[in-house]
PDB file of C-alpha atoms in Angstrom:
ATOM      1  CA  MET A   1      35.096 -25.950   2.613  1.00 62.00           C
ATOM      2  CA  THR A   2      31.824 -24.472   1.765  1.00 71.00           C
ATOM      3  CA  HIS A   3      30.418 -21.749   4.027  1.00 73.00           C
ATOM      4  CA  PRO A   4      26.723 -21.333   4.521  1.00 72.00           C
ATOM      5  CA  VAL A   5      25.160 -18.074   3.198  1.00 77.00           C
ATOM      6  CA  PRO A   6      25.116 -15.771   6.244  1.00 87.00           C
ATOM      7  CA  PHE A   7      21.703 -14.281   5.389  1.00 96.00           C
ATOM      8  CA  PRO A   8      19.796 -16.898   3.504  1.00 96.00           C
ATOM      9  CA  HIS A   9      16.480 -15.151   3.372  1.00 97.00           C
ATOM     10  CA  MET A  10      18.091 -12.045   2.003  1.00 98.00           C
ATOM     11  CA  ALA A  11      19.978 -14.210  -0.490  1.00 97.00           C
ATOM     12  CA  ARG A  12      16.554 -15.403  -1.695  1.00 98.00           C
ATOM     13  CA  ALA A  13      15.204 -11.931  -1.816  1.00 98.00           C
ATOM     14  CA  VAL A  14      18.182 -10.859  -4.070  1.00 98.00           C
ATOM     15  CA  GLU A  15      17.347 -13.961  -6.299  1.00 98.00           C
ATOM     16  CA  LEU A  16      13.865 -12.662  -6.654  1.00 98.00           C
ATOM     17  CA  ALA A  17      15.063  -9.121  -7.370  1.00 98.00           C
ATOM     18  CA  LYS A  18      17.318 -10.600 -10.181  1.00 98.00           C
ATOM     19  CA  ALA A  19      14.159 -12.479 -11.540  1.00 98.00           C
ATOM     20  CA  ALA A  20      12.248  -9.112 -11.644  1.00 98.00           C
ATOM     21  CA  ALA A  21      15.130  -7.553 -13.650  1.00 97.00           C
ATOM     22  CA  GLN A  22      14.913 -10.262 -16.191  1.00 96.00           C
ATOM     23  CA  ASP A  23      11.196  -9.473 -16.493  1.00 95.00           C
ATOM     24  CA  GLY A  24      11.820  -5.739 -17.093  1.00 96.00           C
ATOM     25  CA  GLU A  25      10.866  -4.640 -13.629  1.00 98.00           C
ATOM     26  CA  VAL A  26      12.738  -2.709 -11.257  1.00 98.00           C
ATOM     27  CA  PRO A  27      14.841  -5.356  -9.361  1.00 98.00           C
ATOM     28  CA  VAL A  28      13.394  -5.734  -5.834  1.00 98.00           C
ATOM     29  CA  GLY A  29      12.589  -8.926  -4.059  1.00 98.00           C
ATOM     30  CA  ALA A  30      10.994  -9.751  -0.854  1.00 98.00           C
ATOM     31  CA  VAL A  31      10.451 -12.726   1.470  1.00 98.00           C
ATOM     32  CA  VAL A  32       8.239 -13.252   4.502  1.00 98.00           C
ATOM     33  CA  VAL A  33       9.583 -15.655   7.252  1.00 98.00           C
ATOM     34  CA  LYS A  34       7.677 -17.094  10.134  1.00 98.00           C
ATOM     35  CA  ASP A  35       9.671 -19.377  12.608  1.00 97.00           C
ATOM     36  CA  GLY A  36      12.460 -19.793  10.118  1.00 95.00           C
ATOM     37  CA  ARG A  37      10.276 -20.892   7.362  1.00 97.00           C
ATOM     38  CA  VAL A  38       9.354 -18.739   4.183  1.00 98.00           C
ATOM     39  CA  VAL A  39       5.601 -18.232   4.221  1.00 98.00           C
ATOM     40  CA  GLY A  40       5.470 -15.762   1.215  1.00 98.00           C
ATOM     41  CA  GLU A  41       7.679 -14.371  -1.737  1.00 98.00           C
ATOM     42  CA  GLY A  42       7.370 -11.550  -4.088  1.00 98.00           C
ATOM     43  CA  ALA A  43       9.251 -10.070  -6.968  1.00 98.00           C
ATOM     44  CA  ASN A  44       8.435  -6.492  -8.061  1.00 98.00           C
ATOM     45  CA  ALA A  45       5.900  -6.593 -10.847  1.00 98.00           C
ATOM     46  CA  PRO A  46       3.643  -3.595 -11.355  1.00 98.00           C
ATOM     47  CA  ARG A  47       4.220  -3.535 -15.172  1.00 97.00           C
ATOM     48  CA  SER A  48       3.567  -7.200 -15.828  1.00 96.00           C
ATOM     49  CA  HIS A  49       0.719  -7.469 -13.404  1.00 97.00           C
ATOM     50  CA  LYS A  50      -0.703  -4.057 -14.414  1.00 98.00           C
ATOM     51  CA  ASP A  51      -1.026  -3.265 -10.789  1.00 98.00           C
ATOM     52  CA  PRO A  52       0.429  -0.088  -9.190  1.00 98.00           C
ATOM     53  CA  THR A  53       0.457  -1.908  -5.906  1.00 98.00           C
ATOM     54  CA  ALA A  54       2.455  -4.842  -7.047  1.00 98.00           C
ATOM     55  CA  HIS A  55       5.685  -4.086  -5.153  1.00 98.00           C
ATOM     56  CA  ALA A  56       7.720  -7.123  -3.991  1.00 98.00           C
ATOM     57  CA  GLU A  57       6.760  -6.494  -0.371  1.00 98.00           C
ATOM     58  CA  ILE A  58       3.081  -6.215  -1.106  1.00 98.00           C
ATOM     59  CA  ILE A  59       2.987  -9.448  -3.116  1.00 98.00           C
ATOM     60  CA  ALA A  60       4.937 -11.279  -0.358  1.00 98.00           C
ATOM     61  CA  MET A  61       2.895 -10.022   2.483  1.00 98.00           C
ATOM     62  CA  ARG A  62      -0.493 -10.780   0.636  1.00 98.00           C
ATOM     63  CA  ALA A  63       0.978 -14.414  -0.101  1.00 98.00           C
ATOM     64  CA  ALA A  64       1.982 -14.964   3.476  1.00 98.00           C
ATOM     65  CA  ALA A  65      -1.352 -13.706   4.778  1.00 98.00           C
ATOM     66  CA  LYS A  66      -3.212 -15.967   2.392  1.00 98.00           C
ATOM     67  CA  ALA A  67      -0.997 -19.106   3.316  1.00 98.00           C
ATOM     68  CA  LEU A  68      -1.356 -18.304   7.037  1.00 98.00           C
ATOM     69  CA  GLY A  69      -5.191 -17.556   6.840  1.00 98.00           C
ATOM     70  CA  ASP A  70      -4.750 -14.247   8.777  1.00 97.00           C
ATOM     71  CA  GLU A  71      -4.742 -10.629   7.679  1.00 97.00           C
ATOM     72  CA  ARG A  72      -2.105 -10.004  10.384  1.00 98.00           C
ATOM     73  CA  LEU A  73       1.418 -11.399  10.138  1.00 98.00           C
ATOM     74  CA  THR A  74       2.291 -11.048  13.782  1.00 98.00           C
ATOM     75  CA  GLY A  75       5.675 -12.801  14.589  1.00 98.00           C
ATOM     76  CA  CYS A  76       6.684 -12.604  10.980  1.00 98.00           C
ATOM     77  CA  ASP A  77       9.849 -11.106   9.548  1.00 98.00           C
ATOM     78  CA  LEU A  78      10.034  -9.386   6.181  1.00 98.00           C
ATOM     79  CA  TRP A  79      13.245  -9.444   4.089  1.00 98.00           C
ATOM     80  CA  VAL A  80      13.513  -7.018   1.128  1.00 98.00           C
ATOM     81  CA  THR A  81      16.356  -5.717  -1.056  1.00 98.00           C
ATOM     82  CA  LEU A  82      15.316  -2.100  -0.999  1.00 98.00           C
ATOM     83  CA  GLU A  83      14.097   0.275   1.757  1.00 98.00           C
ATOM     84  CA  PRO A  84      10.241   0.151   1.485  1.00 98.00           C
ATOM     85  CA  CYS A  85       8.302   3.050   0.170  1.00 98.00           C
ATOM     86  CA  ALA A  86       5.303   4.844   1.815  1.00 98.00           C
ATOM     87  CA  MET A  87       2.792   2.451   0.546  1.00 98.00           C
ATOM     88  CA  CYS A  88       4.901  -0.706   1.616  1.00 98.00           C
ATOM     89  CA  ALA A  89       5.801   0.688   4.961  1.00 98.00           C
ATOM     90  CA  GLY A  90       2.109   1.392   5.593  1.00 98.00           C
ATOM     91  CA  ALA A  91       1.286  -2.196   4.646  1.00 98.00           C
ATOM     92  CA  ILE A  92       4.019  -3.518   6.919  1.00 98.00           C
ATOM     93  CA  ALA A  93       2.378  -1.461   9.788  1.00 98.00           C
ATOM     94  CA  HIS A  94      -1.244  -2.897   8.968  1.00 98.00           C
ATOM     95  CA  ALA A  95       0.293  -6.571   8.793  1.00 98.00           C
ATOM     96  CA  ARG A  96       2.033  -6.045  12.182  1.00 98.00           C
ATOM     97  CA  ILE A  97       5.339  -7.437  10.668  1.00 98.00           C
ATOM     98  CA  SER A  98       7.580  -8.001  13.695  1.00 98.00           C
ATOM     99  CA  ARG A  99      11.145  -7.446  12.181  1.00 98.00           C
ATOM    100  CA  LEU A 100      11.974  -5.739   8.915  1.00 98.00           C
ATOM    101  CA  TYR A 101      15.299  -6.406   7.186  1.00 98.00           C
ATOM    102  CA  TYR A 102      16.121  -4.376   4.167  1.00 98.00           C
ATOM    103  CA  ALA A 103      19.279  -4.225   1.941  1.00 98.00           C
ATOM    104  CA  ALA A 104      19.932  -1.035   0.013  1.00 98.00           C
ATOM    105  CA  ASP A 105      18.700   2.296   1.275  1.00 97.00           C
ATOM    106  CA  ASP A 106      16.470   4.525  -1.011  1.00 97.00           C
ATOM    107  CA  PRO A 107      17.045   8.264  -0.409  1.00 96.00           C
ATOM    108  CA  LYS A 108      14.493   9.093  -3.261  1.00 95.00           C
ATOM    109  CA  GLY A 109      11.586   6.746  -2.573  1.00 96.00           C
ATOM    110  CA  GLY A 110      12.228   5.189   0.782  1.00 98.00           C
ATOM    111  CA  ALA A 111       9.818   6.008   3.750  1.00 98.00           C
ATOM    112  CA  VAL A 112      11.626   4.109   6.644  1.00 98.00           C
ATOM    113  CA  ASP A 113      15.124   5.767   7.245  1.00 98.00           C
ATOM    114  CA  ASN A 114      14.403   8.380   4.481  1.00 97.00           C
ATOM    115  CA  GLY A 115      11.557  10.740   3.481  1.00 96.00           C
ATOM    116  CA  PRO A 116       8.604  10.548   5.946  1.00 96.00           C
ATOM    117  CA  ARG A 117      10.371   7.955   8.229  1.00 97.00           C
ATOM    118  CA  LEU A 118       6.778   6.488   8.664  1.00 97.00           C
ATOM    119  CA  PHE A 119       7.635   4.216  11.673  1.00 97.00           C
ATOM    120  CA  THR A 120       8.590   7.271  13.808  1.00 96.00           C
ATOM    121  CA  GLN A 121       5.407   9.221  12.983  1.00 95.00           C
ATOM    122  CA  PRO A 122       3.346   9.899  16.223  1.00 93.00           C
ATOM    123  CA  THR A 123       0.215   8.533  14.500  1.00 91.00           C
ATOM    124  CA  VAL A 124       1.964   5.025  13.362  1.00 93.00           C
ATOM    125  CA  HIS A 125      -0.173   2.204  14.934  1.00 90.00           C
ATOM    126  CA  HIS A 126       2.780  -0.386  14.714  1.00 97.00           C
ATOM    127  CA  GLN A 127       6.429  -0.150  14.695  1.00 97.00           C
ATOM    128  CA  PRO A 128       8.631  -3.090  13.578  1.00 98.00           C
ATOM    129  CA  GLU A 129      12.126  -3.632  14.578  1.00 98.00           C
ATOM    130  CA  VAL A 130      14.227  -2.364  11.678  1.00 98.00           C
ATOM    131  CA  TYR A 131      17.586  -3.649  10.399  1.00 97.00           C
ATOM    132  CA  GLY A 132      18.995  -1.915   7.343  1.00 97.00           C
ATOM    133  CA  GLY A 133      22.126  -2.487   5.135  1.00 96.00           C
ATOM    134  CA  ILE A 134      22.087  -6.216   4.938  1.00 96.00           C
ATOM    135  CA  MET A 135      23.674  -7.357   1.581  1.00 96.00           C
ATOM    136  CA  ALA A 136      23.201  -3.712   0.637  1.00 97.00           C
ATOM    137  CA  THR A 137      26.242  -3.776  -1.878  1.00 96.00           C
ATOM    138  CA  GLU A 138      24.961  -6.668  -3.817  1.00 96.00           C
ATOM    139  CA  ALA A 139      21.234  -5.416  -3.832  1.00 97.00           C
ATOM    140  CA  ALA A 140      22.411  -1.848  -4.923  1.00 97.00           C
ATOM    141  CA  ALA A 141      24.662  -3.210  -7.553  1.00 97.00           C
ATOM    142  CA  ILE A 142      21.551  -5.000  -9.154  1.00 97.00           C
ATOM    143  CA  LEU A 143      19.539  -1.749  -9.139  1.00 97.00           C
ATOM    144  CA  ARG A 144      22.528   0.202 -10.601  1.00 96.00           C
ATOM    145  CA  GLU A 145      22.968  -2.255 -13.415  1.00 96.00           C
ATOM    146  CA  PHE A 146      19.258  -2.226 -14.201  1.00 96.00           C
ATOM    147  CA  PHE A 147      19.000   1.527 -14.483  1.00 94.00           C
ATOM    148  CA  GLY A 148      22.411   1.972 -16.165  1.00 92.00           C
ATOM    149  CA  GLU A 149      21.198  -0.645 -19.024  1.00 73.00           C
ATOM    150  CA  ARG A 150      17.977   1.345 -19.233  1.00 65.00           C
ATOM    151  CA  ARG A 151      19.514   4.837 -19.855  1.00 55.00           C
TER     152      ARG A 151
ATOM    153  CA  MET B   1     -39.383  16.962  -7.812  1.00 62.00           C
ATOM    154  CA  THR B   2     -36.481  14.770  -7.453  1.00 71.00           C
ATOM    155  CA  HIS B   3     -32.988  16.305  -7.171  1.00 74.00           C
ATOM    156  CA  PRO B   4     -30.062  14.495  -8.548  1.00 72.00           C
ATOM    157  CA  VAL B   5     -27.526  13.418  -5.905  1.00 77.00           C
ATOM    158  CA  PRO B   6     -24.867  16.178  -6.008  1.00 87.00           C
ATOM    159  CA  PHE B   7     -21.892  13.770  -5.661  1.00 96.00           C
ATOM    160  CA  PRO B   8     -22.953  10.481  -7.191  1.00 96.00           C
ATOM    161  CA  HIS B   9     -19.553   8.724  -7.057  1.00 97.00           C
ATOM    162  CA  MET B  10     -19.167   9.730  -3.354  1.00 98.00           C
ATOM    163  CA  ALA B  11     -22.777   8.511  -2.915  1.00 97.00           C
ATOM    164  CA  ARG B  12     -21.725   5.116  -4.616  1.00 98.00           C
ATOM    165  CA  ALA B  13     -18.592   5.024  -2.260  1.00 98.00           C
ATOM    166  CA  VAL B  14     -20.846   5.453   0.859  1.00 98.00           C
ATOM    167  CA  GLU B  15     -23.034   2.504  -0.454  1.00 98.00           C
ATOM    168  CA  LEU B  16     -19.804   0.372  -0.661  1.00 98.00           C
ATOM    169  CA  ALA B  17     -18.863   1.400   2.909  1.00 98.00           C
ATOM    170  CA  LYS B  18     -22.322   0.346   4.135  1.00 98.00           C
ATOM    171  CA  ALA B  19     -21.763  -2.990   2.454  1.00 98.00           C
ATOM    172  CA  ALA B  20     -18.451  -3.335   4.187  1.00 98.00           C
ATOM    173  CA  ALA B  21     -20.102  -2.622   7.678  1.00 97.00           C
ATOM    174  CA  GLN B  22     -22.681  -5.344   6.990  1.00 96.00           C
ATOM    175  CA  ASP B  23     -19.698  -7.784   6.346  1.00 95.00           C
ATOM    176  CA  GLY B  24     -18.131  -6.751   9.690  1.00 96.00           C
ATOM    177  CA  GLU B  25     -15.413  -4.547   8.029  1.00 98.00           C
ATOM    178  CA  VAL B  26     -14.501  -1.176   9.051  1.00 98.00           C
ATOM    179  CA  PRO B  27     -16.948   0.863   6.691  1.00 98.00           C
ATOM    180  CA  VAL B  28     -14.912   2.486   3.982  1.00 98.00           C
ATOM    181  CA  GLY B  29     -15.866   2.466   0.333  1.00 98.00           C
ATOM    182  CA  ALA B  30     -13.911   3.742  -2.801  1.00 98.00           C
ATOM    183  CA  VAL B  31     -14.524   4.419  -6.473  1.00 98.00           C
ATOM    184  CA  VAL B  32     -12.235   5.179  -9.320  1.00 98.00           C
ATOM    185  CA  VAL B  33     -13.632   7.132 -12.062  1.00 98.00           C
ATOM    186  CA  LYS B  34     -12.143   8.067 -15.597  1.00 98.00           C
ATOM    187  CA  ASP B  35     -13.994  10.437 -17.927  1.00 97.00           C
ATOM    188  CA  GLY B  36     -17.128  10.370 -15.722  1.00 95.00           C
ATOM    189  CA  ARG B  37     -17.241   6.362 -15.856  1.00 97.00           C
ATOM    190  CA  VAL B  38     -16.662   4.140 -12.947  1.00 98.00           C
ATOM    191  CA  VAL B  39     -13.715   1.908 -13.738  1.00 98.00           C
ATOM    192  CA  GLY B  40     -13.067   0.468 -10.354  1.00 98.00           C
ATOM    193  CA  GLU B  41     -14.812  -0.119  -6.930  1.00 98.00           C
ATOM    194  CA  GLY B  42     -13.784  -1.300  -3.578  1.00 98.00           C
ATOM    195  CA  ALA B  43     -15.152  -2.015  -0.182  1.00 98.00           C
ATOM    196  CA  ASN B  44     -12.908  -2.406   2.715  1.00 98.00           C
ATOM    197  CA  ALA B  45     -12.273  -6.164   3.303  1.00 98.00           C
ATOM    198  CA  PRO B  46      -8.930  -7.051   5.144  1.00 98.00           C
ATOM    199  CA  ARG B  47     -10.680  -9.465   7.534  1.00 97.00           C
ATOM    200  CA  SER B  48     -12.802 -11.403   4.869  1.00 96.00           C
ATOM    201  CA  HIS B  49      -9.978 -11.399   2.237  1.00 97.00           C
ATOM    202  CA  LYS B  50      -7.359 -12.243   4.799  1.00 98.00           C
ATOM    203  CA  ASP B  51      -5.267  -9.457   3.278  1.00 98.00           C
ATOM    204  CA  PRO B  52      -3.675  -6.620   5.249  1.00 98.00           C
ATOM    205  CA  THR B  53      -3.555  -4.535   2.116  1.00 98.00           C
ATOM    206  CA  ALA B  54      -7.284  -4.999   1.171  1.00 98.00           C
ATOM    207  CA  HIS B  55      -8.366  -1.363   1.934  1.00 98.00           C
ATOM    208  CA  ALA B  56     -11.166   0.014  -0.244  1.00 98.00           C
ATOM    209  CA  GLU B  57      -8.909   2.321  -2.159  1.00 98.00           C
ATOM    210  CA  ILE B  58      -6.323  -0.574  -2.970  1.00 98.00           C
ATOM    211  CA  ILE B  59      -9.127  -2.732  -4.192  1.00 98.00           C
ATOM    212  CA  ALA B  60     -10.685  -0.144  -6.311  1.00 98.00           C
ATOM    213  CA  MET B  61      -7.353   1.052  -7.853  1.00 98.00           C
ATOM    214  CA  ARG B  62      -6.342  -2.639  -8.574  1.00 98.00           C
ATOM    215  CA  ALA B  63      -9.637  -3.176 -10.172  1.00 98.00           C
ATOM    216  CA  ALA B  64      -9.283   0.078 -12.293  1.00 98.00           C
ATOM    217  CA  ALA B  65      -5.698  -0.855 -13.233  1.00 98.00           C
ATOM    218  CA  LYS B  66      -6.811  -4.266 -14.454  1.00 98.00           C
ATOM    219  CA  ALA B  67      -9.875  -2.878 -16.359  1.00 98.00           C
ATOM    220  CA  LEU B  68      -7.803  -0.296 -18.075  1.00 98.00           C
ATOM    221  CA  GLY B  69      -4.789  -2.658 -18.638  1.00 98.00           C
ATOM    222  CA  ASP B  70      -2.325  -0.067 -17.305  1.00 97.00           C
ATOM    223  CA  GLU B  71      -0.420   0.089 -13.987  1.00 97.00           C
ATOM    224  CA  ARG B  72      -0.904   3.955 -14.008  1.00 98.00           C
ATOM    225  CA  LEU B  73      -4.319   5.488 -13.452  1.00 98.00           C
ATOM    226  CA  THR B  74      -3.405   8.974 -15.016  1.00 98.00           C
ATOM    227  CA  GLY B  75      -6.490  11.085 -15.528  1.00 98.00           C
ATOM    228  CA  CYS B  76      -8.388   8.975 -13.108  1.00 98.00           C
ATOM    229  CA  ASP B  77     -10.212  10.306 -10.011  1.00 98.00           C
ATOM    230  CA  LEU B  78     -10.469   8.399  -6.714  1.00 98.00           C
ATOM    231  CA  TRP B  79     -13.502   8.977  -4.422  1.00 98.00           C
ATOM    232  CA  VAL B  80     -13.144   7.590  -0.889  1.00 98.00           C
ATOM    233  CA  THR B  81     -15.318   7.890   2.234  1.00 98.00           C
ATOM    234  CA  LEU B  82     -12.352   8.222   4.599  1.00 98.00           C
ATOM    235  CA  GLU B  83      -9.085  10.138   4.472  1.00 98.00           C
ATOM    236  CA  PRO B  84      -6.399   7.613   2.938  1.00 98.00           C
ATOM    237  CA  CYS B  85      -3.816   6.109   5.247  1.00 98.00           C
ATOM    238  CA  ALA B  86       0.008   6.128   4.444  1.00 98.00           C
ATOM    239  CA  MET B  87      -0.348   2.705   2.507  1.00 98.00           C
ATOM    240  CA  CYS B  88      -3.226   4.049   0.365  1.00 98.00           C
ATOM    241  CA  ALA B  89      -1.764   7.515  -0.142  1.00 98.00           C
ATOM    242  CA  GLY B  90       1.524   5.758  -1.420  1.00 98.00           C
ATOM    243  CA  ALA B  91      -0.515   3.616  -3.679  1.00 98.00           C
ATOM    244  CA  ILE B  92      -2.473   6.864  -4.934  1.00 98.00           C
ATOM    245  CA  ALA B  93       1.028   8.437  -5.817  1.00 98.00           C
ATOM    246  CA  HIS B  94       2.284   5.322  -7.605  1.00 98.00           C
ATOM    247  CA  ALA B  95      -1.042   5.057  -9.568  1.00 98.00           C
ATOM    248  CA  ARG B  96      -0.699   8.685 -10.634  1.00 98.00           C
ATOM    249  CA  ILE B  97      -4.298   9.373  -9.482  1.00 98.00           C
ATOM    250  CA  SER B  98      -5.378  12.957 -10.688  1.00 98.00           C
ATOM    251  CA  ARG B  99      -7.806  14.092  -8.279  1.00 98.00           C
ATOM    252  CA  LEU B 100      -8.461  12.751  -4.717  1.00 98.00           C
ATOM    253  CA  TYR B 101     -11.833  13.318  -3.211  1.00 98.00           C
ATOM    254  CA  TYR B 102     -12.531  12.134   0.321  1.00 98.00           C
ATOM    255  CA  ALA B 103     -15.329  12.374   2.864  1.00 98.00           C
ATOM    256  CA  ALA B 104     -14.349  12.080   6.535  1.00 98.00           C
ATOM    257  CA  ASP B 105     -10.985  13.077   7.855  1.00 97.00           C
ATOM    258  CA  ASP B 106      -8.964  10.549   9.995  1.00 97.00           C
ATOM    259  CA  PRO B 107      -6.729  12.238  12.555  1.00 96.00           C
ATOM    260  CA  LYS B 108      -5.601   8.893  13.912  1.00 95.00           C
ATOM    261  CA  GLY B 109      -4.863   7.064  10.602  1.00 96.00           C
ATOM    262  CA  GLY B 110      -5.067   9.612   7.821  1.00 98.00           C
ATOM    263  CA  ALA B 111      -1.812  10.574   5.941  1.00 98.00           C
ATOM    264  CA  VAL B 112      -3.008  13.128   3.555  1.00 98.00           C
ATOM    265  CA  ASP B 113      -4.112  16.130   5.810  1.00 98.00           C
ATOM    266  CA  ASN B 114      -3.107  14.481   8.963  1.00 97.00           C
ATOM    267  CA  GLY B 115      -0.115  12.619  10.230  1.00 96.00           C
ATOM    268  CA  PRO B 116       2.820  12.403   7.591  1.00 96.00           C
ATOM    269  CA  ARG B 117       0.767  14.464   5.079  1.00 97.00           C
ATOM    270  CA  LEU B 118       2.510  12.405   2.381  1.00 97.00           C
ATOM    271  CA  PHE B 119       1.679  14.575  -0.683  1.00 97.00           C
ATOM    272  CA  THR B 120       3.469  17.491   0.981  1.00 96.00           C
ATOM    273  CA  GLN B 121       6.686  15.391   1.516  1.00 95.00           C
ATOM    274  CA  PRO B 122       9.717  16.562  -0.553  1.00 93.00           C
ATOM    275  CA  THR B 123      10.354  13.143  -1.801  1.00 91.00           C
ATOM    276  CA  VAL B 124       6.733  12.478  -3.070  1.00 93.00           C
ATOM    277  CA  HIS B 125       6.765  11.606  -6.787  1.00 90.00           C
ATOM    278  CA  HIS B 126       3.301  12.516  -7.546  1.00 97.00           C
ATOM    279  CA  GLN B 127       0.906  14.922  -5.880  1.00 97.00           C
ATOM    280  CA  PRO B 128      -2.839  14.628  -6.832  1.00 98.00           C
ATOM    281  CA  GLU B 129      -5.280  17.482  -6.361  1.00 98.00           C
ATOM    282  CA  VAL B 130      -6.996  16.856  -2.992  1.00 98.00           C
ATOM    283  CA  TYR B 131     -10.639  17.770  -2.050  1.00 97.00           C
ATOM    284  CA  GLY B 132     -11.718  16.634   1.444  1.00 97.00           C
ATOM    285  CA  GLY B 133     -15.059  16.933   3.476  1.00 96.00           C
ATOM    286  CA  ILE B 134     -17.373  15.707   0.665  1.00 96.00           C
ATOM    287  CA  MET B 135     -20.389  14.038   2.283  1.00 96.00           C
ATOM    288  CA  ALA B 136     -18.205  13.878   5.370  1.00 97.00           C
ATOM    289  CA  THR B 137     -21.186  13.919   7.814  1.00 96.00           C
ATOM    290  CA  GLU B 138     -22.695  10.861   6.191  1.00 96.00           C
ATOM    291  CA  ALA B 139     -19.458   8.946   6.006  1.00 97.00           C
ATOM    292  CA  ALA B 140     -18.376   9.763   9.668  1.00 97.00           C
ATOM    293  CA  ALA B 141     -21.786   8.803  10.912  1.00 97.00           C
ATOM    294  CA  ILE B 142     -21.401   5.251   9.249  1.00 97.00           C
ATOM    295  CA  LEU B 143     -18.097   4.848  11.031  1.00 97.00           C
ATOM    296  CA  ARG B 144     -19.330   6.053  14.339  1.00 96.00           C
ATOM    297  CA  GLU B 145     -22.322   3.689  14.226  1.00 96.00           C
ATOM    298  CA  PHE B 146     -19.928   0.891  13.356  1.00 96.00           C
ATOM    299  CA  PHE B 147     -17.470   1.493  16.171  1.00 94.00           C
ATOM    300  CA  GLY B 148     -20.290   2.376  18.617  1.00 92.00           C
ATOM    301  CA  GLU B 149     -22.024  -0.959  17.843  1.00 73.00           C
ATOM    302  CA  ARG B 150     -18.662  -2.854  18.465  1.00 65.00           C
ATOM    303  CA  ARG B 151     -17.864  -1.328  21.805  1.00 55.00           C
TER     304      ARG B 151
END
């Protein structure tokens, strides 16, 4: 008997993270979902795109906004394999993402539950619901393997 | 006798901000400079680009990184008419911008000298030199005029 994947959107984000690693990029993947349908995807790509902003979340949210024809992603969920950094958390707030699901936490670069904890700042203009730790073991293992191989 | 513009790069950023206002966008402009030469420009455009990340700084840094063929803008200066938000400050750190010059401060959305003051956070991985208040009166007047007209 086959069991369904419990978190299919995070499973897809993990696939995108693995694809990033194969391209020599820090393995992070992200998916934007609206009404159960994927409307944007991203694999981390700053090196290959020559773009300091080309994190998985930014690529996925830009794709979703383009697909939906709206700068705001109200009602959309973002699934990402690593806790977002300050740049991505800021973009999540600008995009009005409704729910943020992330896998591994990032004590060094994270800005949601670590560092500046941006969504708790008094000046934040939008605060998504946040759910961390989903498939964290798998996502963290991919990152560890990537950095282990590079040392 | 004609005097040279004391801050030609900020004057150019102000021009870009005015162009943004004419397109119905919040008037913010930005310029990336390397060795005295402009390598990237941006006018705020989230509405027209249907892109929540399309702030002037992001557009200018993406253009500069593409022009220079490098995800890092080491040795580059960023001139922008408004204090950067968390998204843009995070991108400035990722891009390794050397010097940040901004005009008007932004108590509500700024993340450099207001709000989370990102470059002072212990987890920040790069800290540019920051110079605020350059041509602030002119940049703030353009913003005030824009929001005044919209009220």
